[in-house]
């Protein structure tokens, strides 16, 4: 992606257009490698959502995650020799050992060839902790648009440092709607339900009350005692399928904005058109109610919605609505319900602060000092606002 953006900026410059991507140039993102396996369960891939006939050198299942664009549009792919070893630690026995590299945050020598990002030789969970430790508390927002494995690993490695985060924005789960992987499970949550449960537990007055049971595969330690952990807790803002599915991007919107630019030679427009069109076709194949090739076919903007909130909430906070401090727990061991977001729908009186726990309350759902405290987003500035805003931000005004 960053390779294509570099080509796009050069194309715009050569054609007398504003290069754009000012923030990306001012503050290069740090890219670090995450975990290989989930904390619990088997590795999952959304291969059902990929097209076939893909180049198998990119992923074990042959999917590059972008509709096979590395095969269909190889001229927009970054040559493998430019990135294959970017994230390797320095070899042992040199003055710059991997330990020293981690401590000093030194990048591989090849990083000078990449103008839009900085590769890190540290694993991602340590990179997250480094940033949280060096920046003031309550200044770092983490946007999680995939399984929470890396975040759970960071939290287990240094819980008090992890709790310095201002907030975690989580795209994941399905509360009052069906899942997209199982009848109750959404991909990001079911892909590592144990990691999600551990992150959510850090919102609880007593994290032990909602921690998942330990299995043979889970190697992470438990969180410290309440006294050692302190009073600070994690703020998790949840953006589930209930909300994100309603925010859509239509094929006619994409074509109207991108096809003229692609015809003029825009590398980014050509690249985005290719993989988005593949996604539209997959939606038509998987779901009822979509006309094949229809202009009204749409895709849901699940991940962009979290980024939208992070970028815009400060200016339009009143237009975002949340159910606050909701006790949402993640099922981690159910045969059919792994990854389910469980909430208490019983008509039971809850204990208020200072009262004893309610008798017969298995799981302590009615307790004021147990359970999770998650803020679930239920309203945005508008379900049709994000699509136009996103296209305009990436490609400019018409």
Short mmCIF file of C-alpha atoms in Angstrom, two decimals:
data_model
loop_
_atom_site.label_atom_id
_atom_site.label_comp_id
_atom_site.label_asym_id
_atom_site.label_seq_id
_atom_site.Cartn_x
_atom_site.Cartn_y
_atom_site.Cartn_z
CA UNK A 1 0.00 0.00 0.00
CA UNK A 2 2.70 2.50 0.97
CA UNK A 3 4.57 1.58 -2.21
CA UNK A 4 1.49 2.53 -4.24
CA UNK A 5 1.02 5.75 -2.26
CA UNK A 6 4.61 6.76 -3.06
CA UNK A 7 3.88 6.19 -6.75
CA UNK A 8 0.66 8.18 -6.43
CA UNK A 9 2.42 11.14 -4.83
CA UNK A 10 4.98 11.16 -7.63
CA UNK A 11 2.22 10.99 -10.25
CA UNK A 12 0.34 13.88 -8.66
CA UNK A 13 3.52 15.97 -8.49
CA UNK A 14 4.29 15.33 -12.16
CA UNK A 15 0.76 16.38 -13.13
CA UNK A 16 0.67 19.55 -11.06
CA UNK A 17 -1.70 18.20 -8.43
CA UNK A 18 -1.49 18.47 -4.67
CA UNK A 19 0.49 15.48 -3.45
CA UNK A 20 -1.67 15.00 -0.35
CA UNK A 21 -0.93 12.58 2.51
CA UNK A 22 0.53 15.44 4.56
CA UNK A 23 0.14 13.64 7.88
CA UNK A 24 1.79 10.51 6.54
CA UNK A 25 4.80 12.55 5.45
CA UNK A 26 5.03 14.49 8.71
CA UNK A 27 4.74 11.46 10.98
CA UNK A 28 5.89 8.21 9.41
CA UNK A 29 4.17 5.15 10.92
CA UNK A 30 6.31 2.52 12.62
CA UNK A 31 5.64 -0.93 11.21
CA UNK A 32 6.39 -3.95 13.42
CA UNK A 33 5.69 -7.66 13.05
CA UNK A 34 2.94 -9.16 15.22
CA UNK A 35 2.28 -12.60 16.64
CA UNK A 36 2.21 -15.75 14.50
CA UNK A 37 -0.48 -17.64 16.39
CA UNK A 38 -3.57 -16.81 18.48
CA UNK A 39 -3.41 -17.25 22.23
CA UNK A 40 -6.17 -19.83 22.12
CA UNK A 41 -7.68 -22.02 19.41
CA UNK A 42 -6.53 -22.58 15.86
CA UNK A 43 -5.33 -19.91 13.47
CA UNK A 44 -8.21 -18.56 11.40
CA UNK A 45 -8.16 -16.82 8.05
CA UNK A 46 -11.01 -15.10 6.26
CA UNK A 47 -10.14 -17.10 3.16
CA UNK A 48 -13.83 -17.39 2.28
CA UNK A 49 -13.75 -13.65 1.61
CA UNK A 50 -10.82 -13.83 -0.83
CA UNK A 51 -10.86 -14.48 -4.53
CA UNK A 52 -9.18 -17.54 -6.01
CA UNK A 53 -6.33 -17.89 -8.51
CA UNK A 54 -3.94 -15.99 -6.26
CA UNK A 55 -0.18 -15.97 -6.00
CA UNK A 56 0.69 -18.36 -3.19
CA UNK A 57 3.93 -16.66 -2.25
CA UNK A 58 2.03 -14.03 -0.26
CA UNK A 59 0.07 -16.22 2.14
CA UNK A 60 -0.15 -19.91 2.89
CA UNK A 61 -3.75 -20.00 1.66
CA UNK A 62 -2.84 -18.18 -1.53
CA UNK A 63 -4.70 -15.01 -0.53
CA UNK A 64 -3.05 -11.62 -0.38
CA UNK A 65 -6.13 -10.10 1.26
CA UNK A 66 -6.61 -7.69 -1.66
CA UNK A 67 -8.43 -9.79 -4.23
CA UNK A 68 -5.28 -11.22 -5.78
CA UNK A 69 -3.98 -7.81 -6.81
CA UNK A 70 -0.34 -8.88 -6.55
CA UNK A 71 -1.00 -11.25 -9.42
CA UNK A 72 -3.44 -9.15 -11.44
CA UNK A 73 -1.49 -5.89 -11.05
CA UNK A 74 2.14 -6.88 -10.39
CA UNK A 75 3.38 -3.46 -11.58
CA UNK A 76 1.90 -1.99 -8.39
CA UNK A 77 3.60 -4.52 -6.09
CA UNK A 78 6.70 -3.60 -4.15
CA UNK A 79 9.60 -5.89 -5.22
CA UNK A 80 10.12 -8.58 -2.57
CA UNK A 81 13.80 -7.76 -2.18
CA UNK A 82 12.88 -4.33 -0.83
CA UNK A 83 10.86 -5.67 2.12
CA UNK A 84 11.70 -9.33 2.70
CA UNK A 85 14.33 -8.63 5.39
CA UNK A 86 13.22 -5.24 6.66
CA UNK A 87 12.10 -6.59 10.01
CA UNK A 88 14.96 -9.00 10.68
CA UNK A 89 16.93 -8.23 13.85
CA UNK A 90 20.67 -7.65 13.44
CA UNK A 91 22.65 -10.89 13.39
CA UNK A 92 24.05 -12.11 16.73
CA UNK A 93 27.72 -11.54 17.42
CA UNK A 94 27.71 -8.02 16.00
CA UNK A 95 28.06 -4.81 17.98
CA UNK A 96 24.37 -4.21 17.40
CA UNK A 97 22.72 -7.31 18.84
CA UNK A 98 18.97 -7.82 18.71
CA UNK A 99 18.77 -6.90 22.40
CA UNK A 100 20.54 -3.63 21.76
CA UNK A 101 18.35 -2.98 18.76
CA UNK A 102 15.24 -3.44 20.86
CA UNK A 103 16.56 -1.19 23.60
CA UNK A 104 17.57 1.62 21.26
CA UNK A 105 14.81 1.17 18.69
CA UNK A 106 17.37 0.99 15.90
CA UNK A 107 16.06 0.17 12.47
CA UNK A 108 17.61 -2.08 9.86
CA UNK A 109 19.92 -0.24 7.46
CA UNK A 110 17.53 -0.74 4.53
CA UNK A 111 14.94 1.52 6.21
CA UNK A 112 16.52 4.54 4.54
CA UNK A 113 15.01 3.38 1.25
CA UNK A 114 11.45 3.72 2.57
CA UNK A 115 10.12 7.25 2.75
CA UNK A 116 6.68 6.63 4.24
CA UNK A 117 7.27 4.18 7.10
CA UNK A 118 9.87 3.08 9.60
CA UNK A 119 10.37 -0.68 10.00
CA UNK A 120 11.04 -1.86 13.55
CA UNK A 121 13.24 -4.80 14.47
CA UNK A 122 11.31 -5.20 17.73
CA UNK A 123 8.19 -7.40 17.92
CA UNK A 124 5.02 -5.37 17.82
CA UNK A 125 3.99 -5.92 21.44
CA UNK A 126 7.32 -4.49 22.63
CA UNK A 127 7.03 -1.58 20.20
CA UNK A 128 3.61 -0.77 21.65
CA UNK A 129 4.97 -0.86 25.19
CA UNK A 130 7.95 1.30 24.22
CA UNK A 131 5.65 4.02 22.89
CA UNK A 132 3.31 3.82 25.89
CA UNK A 133 6.26 4.03 28.26
CA UNK A 134 7.91 7.02 26.58
CA UNK A 135 4.78 9.09 25.91
CA UNK A 136 2.70 10.72 28.67
CA UNK A 137 -0.16 8.65 30.07
CA UNK A 138 -3.57 9.18 28.43
CA UNK A 139 -2.10 10.46 25.15
CA UNK A 140 -1.96 7.24 23.09
CA UNK A 141 -5.06 5.79 21.41
CA UNK A 142 -4.69 2.26 20.02
CA UNK A 143 -6.93 1.30 17.09
CA UNK A 144 -7.44 -2.47 16.92
CA UNK A 145 -8.94 -3.59 13.60
CA UNK A 146 -7.89 -7.24 13.82
CA UNK A 147 -7.62 -9.99 16.42
CA UNK A 148 -6.32 -8.71 19.78
CA UNK A 149 -3.41 -11.15 20.09
CA UNK A 150 -0.66 -8.53 20.04
CA UNK A 151 -2.44 -6.26 22.50
CA UNK A 152 -3.08 -9.12 24.92
CA UNK A 153 0.58 -10.10 24.70
CA UNK A 154 1.66 -6.53 25.45
CA UNK A 155 -0.78 -6.29 28.37
CA UNK A 156 0.52 -9.55 29.88
CA UNK A 157 4.16 -8.49 29.42
CA UNK A 158 3.76 -5.16 31.27
CA UNK A 159 0.20 -4.55 32.50
CA UNK A 160 0.80 -1.22 34.22
CA UNK A 161 2.59 0.18 31.19
CA UNK A 162 -0.21 -1.02 28.92
CA UNK A 163 -2.78 0.71 31.12
CA UNK A 164 -1.15 4.06 30.31
CA UNK A 165 -3.10 4.02 27.02
CA UNK A 166 -5.84 6.62 26.74
CA UNK A 167 -8.21 4.17 25.09
CA UNK A 168 -8.42 1.11 22.86
CA UNK A 169 -10.78 1.32 19.88
CA UNK A 170 -11.85 -2.22 19.02
CA UNK A 171 -13.56 -3.18 15.78
CA UNK A 172 -15.01 -6.52 16.72
CA UNK A 173 -17.86 -8.62 17.98
CA UNK A 174 -21.58 -8.85 17.38
CA UNK A 175 -23.91 -8.06 20.29
CA UNK A 176 -27.49 -7.92 19.00
CA UNK A 177 -26.91 -9.09 15.42
CA UNK A 178 -25.56 -12.33 13.89
CA UNK A 179 -21.84 -12.87 13.49
CA UNK A 180 -20.05 -13.14 10.17
CA UNK A 181 -18.06 -16.32 10.85
CA UNK A 182 -20.60 -18.25 12.91
CA UNK A 183 -24.17 -17.36 13.91
CA UNK A 184 -22.74 -15.52 16.93
CA UNK A 185 -19.04 -14.99 16.16
CA UNK A 186 -17.40 -12.06 14.34
CA UNK A 187 -14.02 -12.74 12.72
CA UNK A 188 -11.71 -10.50 14.77
CA UNK A 189 -13.13 -11.79 18.05
CA UNK A 190 -13.46 -15.47 17.20
CA UNK A 191 -9.96 -15.52 15.65
CA UNK A 192 -8.52 -15.05 19.14
CA UNK A 193 -11.32 -15.09 21.69
CA UNK A 194 -8.85 -15.59 24.55
CA UNK A 195 -6.98 -12.41 23.63
CA UNK A 196 -10.24 -10.44 23.40
CA UNK A 197 -11.39 -11.75 26.78
CA UNK A 198 -8.08 -10.78 28.39
CA UNK A 199 -8.20 -7.24 26.99
CA UNK A 200 -11.81 -6.75 28.06
CA UNK A 201 -10.94 -8.04 31.53
CA UNK A 202 -8.68 -5.02 32.04
CA UNK A 203 -11.79 -2.81 32.05
CA UNK A 204 -13.15 -4.64 35.10
CA UNK A 205 -12.84 -3.47 38.72
CA UNK A 206 -11.67 -7.04 39.30
CA UNK A 207 -10.03 -8.42 36.13
CA UNK A 208 -9.89 -11.93 37.60
CA UNK A 209 -13.70 -12.05 37.52
CA UNK A 210 -13.81 -12.23 33.72
CA UNK A 211 -10.43 -13.72 32.80
CA UNK A 212 -10.75 -16.73 30.49
CA UNK A 213 -9.84 -20.18 31.82
CA UNK A 214 -6.28 -21.22 31.05
CA UNK A 215 -5.73 -23.87 28.40
CA UNK A 216 -2.62 -25.78 27.51
CA UNK A 217 -1.85 -23.43 24.63
CA UNK A 218 -2.13 -20.15 26.54
CA UNK A 219 1.34 -19.31 27.84
CA UNK A 220 0.71 -15.78 29.09
CA UNK A 221 0.77 -15.15 32.85
CA UNK A 222 -2.22 -13.95 34.82
CA UNK A 223 -2.51 -10.26 35.59
CA UNK A 224 -1.08 -9.05 38.92
CA UNK A 225 -3.17 -8.86 42.08
CA UNK A 226 -5.48 -5.88 42.52
CA UNK A 227 -3.00 -4.26 44.90
CA UNK A 228 -0.12 -4.61 42.45
CA UNK A 229 -2.20 -3.61 39.43
CA UNK A 230 -3.43 -0.41 41.05
CA UNK A 231 -6.67 1.46 40.48
CA UNK A 232 -6.18 2.42 36.85
CA UNK A 233 -8.23 0.46 34.30
CA UNK A 234 -8.38 0.20 30.54
CA UNK A 235 -10.94 2.13 28.53
CA UNK A 236 -12.22 -0.01 25.65
CA UNK A 237 -14.49 1.53 23.03
CA UNK A 238 -16.20 -1.22 21.07
CA UNK A 239 -17.40 -0.87 17.46
CA UNK A 240 -19.29 -4.11 16.72
CA UNK A 241 -21.00 -5.41 13.59
CA UNK A 242 -24.25 -3.99 14.95
CA UNK A 243 -22.89 -0.55 14.04
CA UNK A 244 -20.23 -1.01 11.39
CA UNK A 245 -22.31 -3.10 8.97
CA UNK A 246 -24.69 -0.18 8.42
CA UNK A 247 -21.91 2.13 7.19
CA UNK A 248 -21.43 1.22 3.56
CA UNK A 249 -19.56 2.10 0.38
CA UNK A 250 -21.45 1.55 -2.89
CA UNK A 251 -20.04 0.46 -6.23
CA UNK A 252 -21.47 3.53 -8.01
CA UNK A 253 -19.72 5.82 -5.52
CA UNK A 254 -16.40 4.10 -6.13
CA UNK A 255 -16.77 4.12 -9.92
CA UNK A 256 -17.79 7.77 -10.08
CA UNK A 257 -14.80 8.86 -8.03
CA UNK A 258 -12.06 6.50 -9.16
CA UNK A 259 -12.65 5.57 -12.80
CA UNK A 260 -11.91 9.07 -14.17
CA UNK A 261 -8.73 9.23 -12.08
CA UNK A 262 -7.63 5.77 -13.17
CA UNK A 263 -8.18 6.73 -16.80
CA UNK A 264 -5.83 9.68 -16.26
CA UNK A 265 -3.16 7.35 -14.88
CA UNK A 266 -3.56 7.55 -11.08
CA UNK A 267 -1.73 4.53 -9.60
CA UNK A 268 -3.75 4.67 -6.38
CA UNK A 269 -7.10 4.85 -8.17
CA UNK A 270 -6.19 1.90 -10.41
CA UNK A 271 -4.97 -0.13 -7.42
CA UNK A 272 -7.99 0.59 -5.22
CA UNK A 273 -10.43 -0.06 -8.07
CA UNK A 274 -8.91 -3.49 -8.63
CA UNK A 275 -9.20 -4.86 -5.11
CA UNK A 276 -12.46 -3.10 -4.24
CA UNK A 277 -14.11 -4.50 -7.37
CA UNK A 278 -13.00 -7.98 -6.32
CA UNK A 279 -14.61 -7.33 -2.93
CA UNK A 280 -17.88 -6.21 -4.50
CA UNK A 281 -17.97 -9.41 -6.55
CA UNK A 282 -17.35 -11.52 -3.46
CA UNK A 283 -20.21 -9.76 -1.63
CA UNK A 284 -22.52 -10.56 -4.54
CA UNK A 285 -21.48 -14.20 -4.42
CA UNK A 286 -21.88 -14.59 -0.66
CA UNK A 287 -24.99 -12.59 0.22
CA UNK A 288 -28.59 -12.48 -0.90
CA UNK A 289 -30.10 -9.29 -2.29
CA UNK A 290 -27.21 -8.07 -4.44
CA UNK A 291 -27.60 -7.84 -8.22
CA UNK A 292 -24.48 -9.14 -9.96
CA UNK A 293 -22.66 -6.12 -11.34
CA UNK A 294 -25.24 -3.82 -9.78
CA UNK A 295 -24.32 -0.24 -8.97
CA UNK A 296 -26.03 -0.52 -5.57
CA UNK A 297 -23.81 -3.41 -4.39
CA UNK A 298 -22.09 -2.23 -1.23
CA UNK A 299 -19.40 -3.22 1.24
CA UNK A 300 -19.41 -2.39 4.94
CA UNK A 301 -16.77 -0.02 6.26
CA UNK A 302 -15.96 -1.95 9.43
CA UNK A 303 -12.34 -0.92 10.01
CA UNK A 304 -12.51 2.63 8.58
CA UNK A 305 -15.24 3.46 11.09
CA UNK A 306 -12.81 3.09 14.00
CA UNK A 307 -10.28 5.32 12.25
CA UNK A 308 -13.05 7.84 11.56
CA UNK A 309 -13.87 8.02 15.25
CA UNK A 310 -10.23 8.47 16.24
CA UNK A 311 -9.77 11.27 13.71
CA UNK A 312 -13.07 13.11 14.09
CA UNK A 313 -14.51 12.50 17.55
CA UNK A 314 -12.76 15.53 19.00
CA UNK A 315 -14.61 17.83 16.59
CA UNK A 316 -17.96 16.01 16.60
CA UNK A 317 -18.12 14.26 19.98
CA UNK A 318 -21.81 15.07 20.46
CA UNK A 319 -22.69 13.12 17.30
CA UNK A 320 -21.20 9.87 18.60
CA UNK A 321 -23.29 7.93 21.11
CA UNK A 322 -22.26 5.07 23.39
CA UNK A 323 -23.73 2.62 25.83
CA UNK A 324 -21.24 3.16 28.63
CA UNK A 325 -19.73 0.67 31.06
CA UNK A 326 -21.55 -2.32 29.58
CA UNK A 327 -20.61 -5.74 30.93
CA UNK A 328 -19.71 -7.50 27.68
CA UNK A 329 -17.85 -10.77 28.12
CA UNK A 330 -16.25 -13.00 25.48
CA UNK A 331 -17.00 -16.72 25.30
CA UNK A 332 -13.73 -18.62 24.84
CA UNK A 333 -14.51 -22.33 25.18
CA UNK A 334 -17.95 -22.98 23.66
CA UNK A 335 -18.10 -25.52 20.86
CA UNK A 336 -20.52 -23.39 18.84
CA UNK A 337 -20.29 -20.08 20.67
CA UNK A 338 -16.57 -19.25 20.79
CA UNK A 339 -16.12 -15.53 20.19
CA UNK A 340 -19.68 -14.70 21.22
CA UNK A 341 -20.26 -11.38 22.98
CA UNK A 342 -22.27 -12.35 26.06
CA UNK A 343 -24.42 -9.77 27.85
CA UNK A 344 -26.91 -10.20 30.68
CA UNK A 345 -30.43 -9.86 29.28
CA UNK A 346 -32.19 -11.02 32.45
CA UNK A 347 -34.69 -8.80 34.22
CA UNK A 348 -32.84 -8.90 37.53
CA UNK A 349 -32.09 -6.22 40.09
CA UNK A 350 -28.41 -5.36 40.22
CA UNK A 351 -26.47 -4.69 43.38
CA UNK A 352 -25.54 -1.05 43.89
CA UNK A 353 -22.15 0.03 45.19
CA UNK A 354 -21.58 -1.14 48.74
CA UNK A 355 -24.19 -3.90 48.67
CA UNK A 356 -23.40 -7.57 49.02
CA UNK A 357 -23.33 -9.76 45.90
CA UNK A 358 -26.72 -11.07 44.77
CA UNK A 359 -27.43 -14.60 45.93
CA UNK A 360 -27.58 -17.24 43.22
CA UNK A 361 -25.89 -15.00 40.63
CA UNK A 362 -23.64 -17.47 38.82
CA UNK A 363 -20.80 -15.58 37.16
CA UNK A 364 -21.43 -12.52 39.34
CA UNK A 365 -23.18 -10.62 36.56
CA UNK A 366 -25.19 -8.54 39.00
CA UNK A 367 -22.27 -7.48 41.17
CA UNK A 368 -21.12 -3.86 41.23
CA UNK A 369 -17.49 -4.89 41.72
CA UNK A 370 -17.22 -7.64 39.09
CA UNK A 371 -17.65 -7.87 35.33
CA UNK A 372 -16.32 -5.79 32.44
CA UNK A 373 -16.94 -2.11 31.71
CA UNK A 374 -16.94 -1.63 27.92
CA UNK A 375 -18.21 1.47 26.10
CA UNK A 376 -20.14 0.26 23.02
CA UNK A 377 -20.68 2.70 20.16
CA UNK A 378 -24.28 2.74 18.93
CA UNK A 379 -24.46 5.99 16.94
CA UNK A 380 -22.30 8.03 14.55
CA UNK A 381 -22.69 11.31 12.61
CA UNK A 382 -24.42 9.33 9.87
CA UNK A 383 -24.40 5.95 8.15
CA UNK A 384 -23.88 7.51 4.70
CA UNK A 385 -21.33 10.13 5.78
CA UNK A 386 -18.21 7.98 5.99
CA UNK A 387 -18.12 6.75 2.37
CA UNK A 388 -17.95 10.21 0.84
CA UNK A 389 -15.57 11.48 3.50
CA UNK A 390 -13.19 8.59 2.93
CA UNK A 391 -13.12 8.96 -0.85
CA UNK A 392 -12.60 12.71 -0.59
CA UNK A 393 -9.80 12.33 1.95
CA UNK A 394 -7.95 9.83 -0.25
CA UNK A 395 -8.57 11.32 -3.68
CA UNK A 396 -9.55 14.95 -3.14
CA UNK A 397 -12.66 16.90 -4.02
CA UNK A 398 -14.21 16.47 -7.44
#
